[in-house]
Amino acid sequence: MLIRFGHEFTVTCTQPTPMLCLTAAHVERSGDLLAPEKLTNSRDDVPVHSYYDIFGNVVRRFVAPVGEYTFGSDATLRDNGMIDEVPPPEAGDTPIAALPDEVLIYLVGSRYCETDLLSPVAWELFGRTAPGWERVQAISEFVHSRIAFNYQDADATRTAFGAFEECKGVCRDFTHLGIALCRAMNIPARYVNGYLGDIGVPVAPYPMDFSAWMEVFVAGKWYTLDPRHHARRIGRIVTARGRDAADVPLIQSFGPHVLSKFEVWTDEVWEG
């Protein structure tokens, strides 16, 4: 199957403002692109430079000019059309001593995932579940039922513990709480931003947006976990991975700006 995906943002700045943007398809999908992503830029005199951050994400950097500035991208890739892969139900934890060095960072607390505050809760709720995939599924189901999804409840400063207490939020809040609970149970978990269209599911009654989900390291491999939907989906396109949302902002602005347009598309398209 083919998926067309992209975005267009418009910002207004009162002074030249350096920005970082993490919205490019992850390099692991480069071979699936029918052609390189087409970048759009309303100002020819604004150069855009790309580099890889410490997590292997593509970061685009530029200096937004004074006034209104629009930037974005558009691309189509080939997807296998398969739902999220899962391990065998009996898949167990990987012992901490056997974890790869680069995975250990996803076991500890981070800016939005306070494992210290949520550890007692995690062990009380999931201490009697079977280690491994069964425990991960129990955490996902709990988070899915604990938080009420509402775009009006978005709060960029809400943490995992805040989401647990307030019982409301958006996809990043589901993800942060899921990550914190997994880490508290010694299961490595990392944050993922990406495109997730309404493919194979009823169309959502609100505008398309970027989505956040998580990946857990079970039985020696990373697997997708989505507490927001608590369901396996088709057509995820990863843009960035990190410890939590602080590592992978869609836009990182080093100065004031007003976001006046935010449009995202992720649609299945027919070949030919």
PDB file of N, CA, C and O in Angstrom, residues 158-212:
ATOM      1  N   ARG A 158       2.461  19.151  31.378  1.00  0.00           N
ATOM      2  CA  ARG A 158       1.962  17.996  32.141  1.00  0.00           C
ATOM      3  C   ARG A 158       2.936  16.831  32.034  1.00  0.00           C
ATOM      4  O   ARG A 158       3.395  16.477  30.960  1.00  0.00           O
ATOM      5  N   THR A 159       3.228  16.213  33.154  1.00  0.00           N
ATOM      6  CA  THR A 159       4.130  15.070  33.203  1.00  0.00           C
ATOM      7  C   THR A 159       3.332  13.774  33.328  1.00  0.00           C
ATOM      8  O   THR A 159       2.100  13.785  33.418  1.00  0.00           O
ATOM      9  N   ALA A 160       4.048  12.666  33.373  1.00  0.00           N
ATOM     10  CA  ALA A 160       3.390  11.373  33.543  1.00  0.00           C
ATOM     11  C   ALA A 160       2.620  11.319  34.860  1.00  0.00           C
ATOM     12  O   ALA A 160       1.470  10.860  34.908  1.00  0.00           O
ATOM     13  N   PHE A 161       3.243  11.802  35.930  1.00  0.00           N
ATOM     14  CA  PHE A 161       2.554  11.794  37.227  1.00  0.00           C
ATOM     15  C   PHE A 161       1.345  12.718  37.192  1.00  0.00           C
ATOM     16  O   PHE A 161       0.294  12.403  37.769  1.00  0.00           O
ATOM     17  N   GLY A 162       1.468  13.850  36.507  1.00  0.00           N
ATOM     18  CA  GLY A 162       0.329  14.753  36.364  1.00  0.00           C
ATOM     19  C   GLY A 162      -0.811  14.095  35.618  1.00  0.00           C
ATOM     20  O   GLY A 162      -1.979  14.247  35.986  1.00  0.00           O
ATOM     21  N   ALA A 163      -0.488  13.364  34.563  1.00  0.00           N
ATOM     22  CA  ALA A 163      -1.528  12.667  33.799  1.00  0.00           C
ATOM     23  C   ALA A 163      -2.194  11.595  34.648  1.00  0.00           C
ATOM     24  O   ALA A 163      -3.422  11.398  34.586  1.00  0.00           O
ATOM     25  N   PHE A 164      -1.402  10.914  35.481  1.00  0.00           N
ATOM     26  CA  PHE A 164      -1.960   9.888  36.362  1.00  0.00           C
ATOM     27  C   PHE A 164      -2.947  10.512  37.346  1.00  0.00           C
ATOM     28  O   PHE A 164      -4.026   9.951  37.604  1.00  0.00           O
ATOM     29  N   GLU A 165      -2.605  11.672  37.896  1.00  0.00           N
ATOM     30  CA  GLU A 165      -3.463  12.319  38.887  1.00  0.00           C
ATOM     31  C   GLU A 165      -4.675  13.006  38.259  1.00  0.00           C
ATOM     32  O   GLU A 165      -5.776  12.940  38.798  1.00  0.00           O
ATOM     33  N   GLU A 166      -4.465  13.675  37.101  1.00  0.00           N
ATOM     34  CA  GLU A 166      -5.536  14.455  36.488  1.00  0.00           C
ATOM     35  C   GLU A 166      -6.471  13.604  35.631  1.00  0.00           C
ATOM     36  O   GLU A 166      -7.607  14.011  35.341  1.00  0.00           O
ATOM     37  N   CYS A 167      -5.998  12.442  35.189  1.00  0.00           N
ATOM     38  CA  CYS A 167      -6.813  11.507  34.388  1.00  0.00           C
ATOM     39  C   CYS A 167      -7.331  12.136  33.097  1.00  0.00           C
ATOM     40  O   CYS A 167      -8.441  11.832  32.650  1.00  0.00           O
ATOM     41  N   LYS A 168      -6.545  13.000  32.478  1.00  0.00           N
ATOM     42  CA  LYS A 168      -6.946  13.616  31.220  1.00  0.00           C
ATOM     43  C   LYS A 168      -5.700  13.980  30.434  1.00  0.00           C
ATOM     44  O   LYS A 168      -4.600  14.055  30.983  1.00  0.00           O
ATOM     45  N   GLY A 169      -5.902  14.200  29.120  1.00  0.00           N
ATOM     46  CA  GLY A 169      -4.767  14.593  28.313  1.00  0.00           C
ATOM     47  C   GLY A 169      -4.909  14.198  26.862  1.00  0.00           C
ATOM     48  O   GLY A 169      -5.998  13.874  26.385  1.00  0.00           O
ATOM     49  N   VAL A 170      -3.774  14.227  26.161  1.00  0.00           N
ATOM     50  CA  VAL A 170      -3.715  13.865  24.749  1.00  0.00           C
ATOM     51  C   VAL A 170      -2.707  12.731  24.592  1.00  0.00           C
ATOM     52  O   VAL A 170      -2.216  12.193  25.585  1.00  0.00           O
ATOM     53  N   CYS A 171      -2.379  12.377  23.342  1.00  0.00           N
ATOM     54  CA  CYS A 171      -1.581  11.171  23.122  1.00  0.00           C
ATOM     55  C   CYS A 171      -0.230  11.208  23.841  1.00  0.00           C
ATOM     56  O   CYS A 171       0.247  10.178  24.319  1.00  0.00           O
ATOM     57  N   ARG A 172       0.390  12.387  23.949  1.00  0.00           N
ATOM     58  CA  ARG A 172       1.676  12.451  24.641  1.00  0.00           C
ATOM     59  C   ARG A 172       1.534  12.103  26.113  1.00  0.00           C
ATOM     60  O   ARG A 172       2.455  11.524  26.725  1.00  0.00           O
ATOM     61  N   ASP A 173       0.379  12.414  26.722  1.00  0.00           N
ATOM     62  CA  ASP A 173       0.167  12.095  28.132  1.00  0.00           C
ATOM     63  C   ASP A 173      -0.011  10.593  28.338  1.00  0.00           C
ATOM     64  O   ASP A 173       0.525  10.022  29.300  1.00  0.00           O
ATOM     65  N   PHE A 174      -0.764   9.950  27.440  1.00  0.00           N
ATOM     66  CA  PHE A 174      -0.885   8.488  27.488  1.00  0.00           C
ATOM     67  C   PHE A 174       0.509   7.864  27.384  1.00  0.00           C
ATOM     68  O   PHE A 174       0.843   6.929  28.120  1.00  0.00           O
ATOM     69  N   THR A 175       1.295   8.388  26.454  1.00  0.00           N
ATOM     70  CA  THR A 175       2.624   7.830  26.202  1.00  0.00           C
ATOM     71  C   THR A 175       3.556   8.037  27.385  1.00  0.00           C
ATOM     72  O   THR A 175       4.265   7.110  27.808  1.00  0.00           O
ATOM     73  N   HIS A 176       3.575   9.234  27.939  1.00  0.00           N
ATOM     74  CA  HIS A 176       4.449   9.493  29.088  1.00  0.00           C
ATOM     75  C   HIS A 176       4.097   8.604  30.278  1.00  0.00           C
ATOM     76  O   HIS A 176       4.993   8.066  30.943  1.00  0.00           O
ATOM     77  N   LEU A 177       2.815   8.440  30.553  1.00  0.00           N
ATOM     78  CA  LEU A 177       2.427   7.605  31.686  1.00  0.00           C
ATOM     79  C   LEU A 177       2.794   6.146  31.424  1.00  0.00           C
ATOM     80  O   LEU A 177       3.308   5.450  32.313  1.00  0.00           O
ATOM     81  N   GLY A 178       2.552   5.673  30.201  1.00  0.00           N
ATOM     82  CA  GLY A 178       2.920   4.302  29.860  1.00  0.00           C
ATOM     83  C   GLY A 178       4.419   4.068  29.992  1.00  0.00           C
ATOM     84  O   GLY A 178       4.865   3.044  30.532  1.00  0.00           O
ATOM     85  N   ILE A 179       5.204   5.019  29.516  1.00  0.00           N
ATOM     86  CA  ILE A 179       6.661   4.901  29.605  1.00  0.00           C
ATOM     87  C   ILE A 179       7.113   4.860  31.063  1.00  0.00           C
ATOM     88  O   ILE A 179       7.925   4.007  31.464  1.00  0.00           O
ATOM     89  N   ALA A 180       6.613   5.784  31.875  1.00  0.00           N
ATOM     90  CA  ALA A 180       7.040   5.862  33.269  1.00  0.00           C
ATOM     91  C   ALA A 180       6.695   4.578  34.024  1.00  0.00           C
ATOM     92  O   ALA A 180       7.502   4.088  34.827  1.00  0.00           O
ATOM     93  N   LEU A 181       5.511   4.026  33.788  1.00  0.00           N
ATOM     94  CA  LEU A 181       5.106   2.794  34.478  1.00  0.00           C
ATOM     95  C   LEU A 181       5.958   1.610  34.025  1.00  0.00           C
ATOM     96  O   LEU A 181       6.348   0.768  34.846  1.00  0.00           O
ATOM     97  N   CYS A 182       6.258   1.543  32.721  1.00  0.00           N
ATOM     98  CA  CYS A 182       7.112   0.460  32.230  1.00  0.00           C
ATOM     99  C   CYS A 182       8.505   0.557  32.835  1.00  0.00           C
ATOM    100  O   CYS A 182       9.059  -0.440  33.320  1.00  0.00           O
ATOM    101  N   ARG A 183       9.092   1.744  32.813  1.00  0.00           N
ATOM    102  CA  ARG A 183      10.436   1.907  33.375  1.00  0.00           C
ATOM    103  C   ARG A 183      10.460   1.572  34.860  1.00  0.00           C
ATOM    104  O   ARG A 183      11.431   0.998  35.363  1.00  0.00           O
ATOM    105  N   ALA A 184       9.389   1.948  35.573  1.00  0.00           N
ATOM    106  CA  ALA A 184       9.321   1.640  36.999  1.00  0.00           C
ATOM    107  C   ALA A 184       9.319   0.135  37.240  1.00  0.00           C
ATOM    108  O   ALA A 184       9.755  -0.324  38.306  1.00  0.00           O
ATOM    109  N   MET A 185       8.856  -0.628  36.229  1.00  0.00           N
ATOM    110  CA  MET A 185       8.843  -2.087  36.332  1.00  0.00           C
ATOM    111  C   MET A 185      10.060  -2.705  35.645  1.00  0.00           C
ATOM    112  O   MET A 185      10.076  -3.892  35.323  1.00  0.00           O
ATOM    113  N   ASN A 186      11.089  -1.883  35.401  1.00  0.00           N
ATOM    114  CA  ASN A 186      12.350  -2.336  34.796  1.00  0.00           C
ATOM    115  C   ASN A 186      12.191  -2.814  33.355  1.00  0.00           C
ATOM    116  O   ASN A 186      12.927  -3.694  32.889  1.00  0.00           O
ATOM    117  N   ILE A 187      11.247  -2.208  32.642  1.00  0.00           N
ATOM    118  CA  ILE A 187      11.052  -2.487  31.220  1.00  0.00           C
ATOM    119  C   ILE A 187      11.484  -1.253  30.435  1.00  0.00           C
ATOM    120  O   ILE A 187      10.878  -0.189  30.589  1.00  0.00           O
ATOM    121  N   PRO A 188      12.518  -1.324  29.613  1.00  0.00           N
ATOM    122  CA  PRO A 188      12.940  -0.157  28.833  1.00  0.00           C
ATOM    123  C   PRO A 188      11.811   0.331  27.928  1.00  0.00           C
ATOM    124  O   PRO A 188      11.130  -0.468  27.276  1.00  0.00           O
ATOM    125  N   ALA A 189      11.612   1.645  27.901  1.00  0.00           N
ATOM    126  CA  ALA A 189      10.545   2.221  27.085  1.00  0.00           C
ATOM    127  C   ALA A 189      11.003   3.571  26.552  1.00  0.00           C
ATOM    128  O   ALA A 189      11.651   4.342  27.267  1.00  0.00           O
ATOM    129  N   ARG A 190      10.663   3.861  25.299  1.00  0.00           N
ATOM    130  CA  ARG A 190      11.061   5.131  24.693  1.00  0.00           C
ATOM    131  C   ARG A 190       9.878   5.779  23.979  1.00  0.00           C
ATOM    132  O   ARG A 190       8.911   5.117  23.593  1.00  0.00           O
ATOM    133  N   TYR A 191       9.978   7.082  23.817  1.00  0.00           N
ATOM    134  CA  TYR A 191       8.922   7.931  23.247  1.00  0.00           C
ATOM    135  C   TYR A 191       9.086   8.007  21.734  1.00  0.00           C
ATOM    136  O   TYR A 191      10.203   8.110  21.220  1.00  0.00           O
ATOM    137  N   VAL A 192       7.957   7.985  21.020  1.00  0.00           N
ATOM    138  CA  VAL A 192       7.974   8.046  19.564  1.00  0.00           C
ATOM    139  C   VAL A 192       6.978   9.092  19.073  1.00  0.00           C
ATOM    140  O   VAL A 192       5.829   9.119  19.523  1.00  0.00           O
ATOM    141  N   ASN A 193       7.427   9.953  18.165  1.00  0.00           N
ATOM    142  CA  ASN A 193       6.533  10.829  17.412  1.00  0.00           C
ATOM    143  C   ASN A 193       6.408  10.288  16.001  1.00  0.00           C
ATOM    144  O   ASN A 193       7.356   9.691  15.474  1.00  0.00           O
ATOM    145  N   GLY A 194       5.264  10.532  15.360  1.00  0.00           N
ATOM    146  CA  GLY A 194       5.142  10.086  13.985  1.00  0.00           C
ATOM    147  C   GLY A 194       3.792  10.395  13.381  1.00  0.00           C
ATOM    148  O   GLY A 194       2.925  11.029  13.989  1.00  0.00           O
ATOM    149  N   TYR A 195       3.643   9.941  12.160  1.00  0.00           N
ATOM    150  CA  TYR A 195       2.374  10.056  11.439  1.00  0.00           C
ATOM    151  C   TYR A 195       1.581   8.774  11.656  1.00  0.00           C
ATOM    152  O   TYR A 195       2.123   7.671  11.577  1.00  0.00           O
ATOM    153  N   LEU A 196       0.292   8.922  11.948  1.00  0.00           N
ATOM    154  CA  LEU A 196      -0.587   7.763  12.090  1.00  0.00           C
ATOM    155  C   LEU A 196      -1.952   8.142  11.531  1.00  0.00           C
ATOM    156  O   LEU A 196      -2.743   8.828  12.177  1.00  0.00           O
ATOM    157  N   GLY A 197      -2.209   7.709  10.310  1.00  0.00           N
ATOM    158  CA  GLY A 197      -3.469   8.052   9.664  1.00  0.00           C
ATOM    159  C   GLY A 197      -4.601   7.126  10.065  1.00  0.00           C
ATOM    160  O   GLY A 197      -4.397   6.092  10.704  1.00  0.00           O
ATOM    161  N   ASP A 198      -5.802   7.505   9.677  1.00  0.00           N
ATOM    162  CA  ASP A 198      -6.987   6.679   9.961  1.00  0.00           C
ATOM    163  C   ASP A 198      -7.102   5.595   8.892  1.00  0.00           C
ATOM    164  O   ASP A 198      -8.026   5.581   8.074  1.00  0.00           O
ATOM    165  N   ILE A 199      -6.159   4.692   8.904  1.00  0.00           N
ATOM    166  CA  ILE A 199      -6.098   3.608   7.923  1.00  0.00           C
ATOM    167  C   ILE A 199      -6.547   2.316   8.585  1.00  0.00           C
ATOM    168  O   ILE A 199      -5.970   1.885   9.583  1.00  0.00           O
ATOM    169  N   GLY A 200      -7.609   1.721   8.065  1.00  0.00           N
ATOM    170  CA  GLY A 200      -8.140   0.492   8.633  1.00  0.00           C
ATOM    171  C   GLY A 200      -8.990   0.698   9.867  1.00  0.00           C
ATOM    172  O   GLY A 200      -9.380  -0.273  10.529  1.00  0.00           O
ATOM    173  N   VAL A 201      -9.298   1.969  10.184  1.00  0.00           N
ATOM    174  CA  VAL A 201     -10.136   2.294  11.343  1.00  0.00           C
ATOM    175  C   VAL A 201     -11.105   3.399  10.925  1.00  0.00           C
ATOM    176  O   VAL A 201     -10.880   4.090   9.926  1.00  0.00           O
ATOM    177  N   PRO A 202     -12.185   3.609  11.676  1.00  0.00           N
ATOM    178  CA  PRO A 202     -13.093   4.725  11.368  1.00  0.00           C
ATOM    179  C   PRO A 202     -12.341   6.055  11.414  1.00  0.00           C
ATOM    180  O   PRO A 202     -11.450   6.252  12.236  1.00  0.00           O
ATOM    181  N   VAL A 203     -12.723   6.972  10.524  1.00  0.00           N
ATOM    182  CA  VAL A 203     -12.071   8.278  10.468  1.00  0.00           C
ATOM    183  C   VAL A 203     -12.400   9.075  11.724  1.00  0.00           C
ATOM    184  O   VAL A 203     -13.562   9.188  12.125  1.00  0.00           O
ATOM    185  N   ALA A 204     -11.384   9.612  12.363  1.00  0.00           N
ATOM    186  CA  ALA A 204     -11.576  10.387  13.595  1.00  0.00           C
ATOM    187  C   ALA A 204     -12.292  11.700  13.286  1.00  0.00           C
ATOM    188  O   ALA A 204     -12.046  12.312  12.238  1.00  0.00           O
ATOM    189  N   PRO A 205     -13.153  12.177  14.178  1.00  0.00           N
ATOM    190  CA  PRO A 205     -13.944  13.383  13.927  1.00  0.00           C
ATOM    191  C   PRO A 205     -13.225  14.680  14.280  1.00  0.00           C
ATOM    192  O   PRO A 205     -13.836  15.621  14.780  1.00  0.00           O
ATOM    193  N   TYR A 206     -11.907  14.729  14.064  1.00  0.00           N
ATOM    194  CA  TYR A 206     -11.147  15.946  14.348  1.00  0.00           C
ATOM    195  C   TYR A 206      -9.978  16.003  13.369  1.00  0.00           C
ATOM    196  O   TYR A 206      -9.628  14.999  12.726  1.00  0.00           O
ATOM    197  N   PRO A 207      -9.360  17.180  13.200  1.00  0.00           N
ATOM    198  CA  PRO A 207      -8.284  17.334  12.214  1.00  0.00           C
ATOM    199  C   PRO A 207      -7.118  16.387  12.468  1.00  0.00           C
ATOM    200  O   PRO A 207      -6.820  16.039  13.606  1.00  0.00           O
ATOM    201  N   MET A 208      -6.458  15.999  11.393  1.00  0.00           N
ATOM    202  CA  MET A 208      -5.275  15.146  11.499  1.00  0.00           C
ATOM    203  C   MET A 208      -4.169  15.876  12.266  1.00  0.00           C
ATOM    204  O   MET A 208      -4.029  17.095  12.176  1.00  0.00           O
ATOM    205  N   ASP A 209      -3.392  15.113  13.012  1.00  0.00           N
ATOM    206  CA  ASP A 209      -2.304  15.673  13.812  1.00  0.00           C
ATOM    207  C   ASP A 209      -1.170  14.659  13.833  1.00  0.00           C
ATOM    208  O   ASP A 209      -1.349  13.491  13.449  1.00  0.00           O
ATOM    209  N   PHE A 210      -0.006  15.068  14.269  1.00  0.00           N
ATOM    210  CA  PHE A 210       1.032  14.102  14.571  1.00  0.00           C
ATOM    211  C   PHE A 210       0.573  13.279  15.770  1.00  0.00           C
ATOM    212  O   PHE A 210      -0.249  13.727  16.573  1.00  0.00           O
ATOM    213  N   SER A 211       1.116  12.084  15.891  1.00  0.00           N
ATOM    214  CA  SER A 211       0.717  11.197  16.970  1.00  0.00           C
ATOM    215  C   SER A 211       1.941  10.808  17.791  1.00  0.00           C
ATOM    216  O   SER A 211       3.077  10.856  17.308  1.00  0.00           O
ATOM    217  N   ALA A 212       1.697  10.453  19.048  1.00  0.00           N
ATOM    218  CA  ALA A 212       2.762   9.966  19.918  1.00  0.00           C
ATOM    219  C   ALA A 212       2.392   8.569  20.405  1.00  0.00           C
ATOM    220  O   ALA A 212       1.231   8.304  20.741  1.00  0.00           O
TER     221      ALA A 212
END
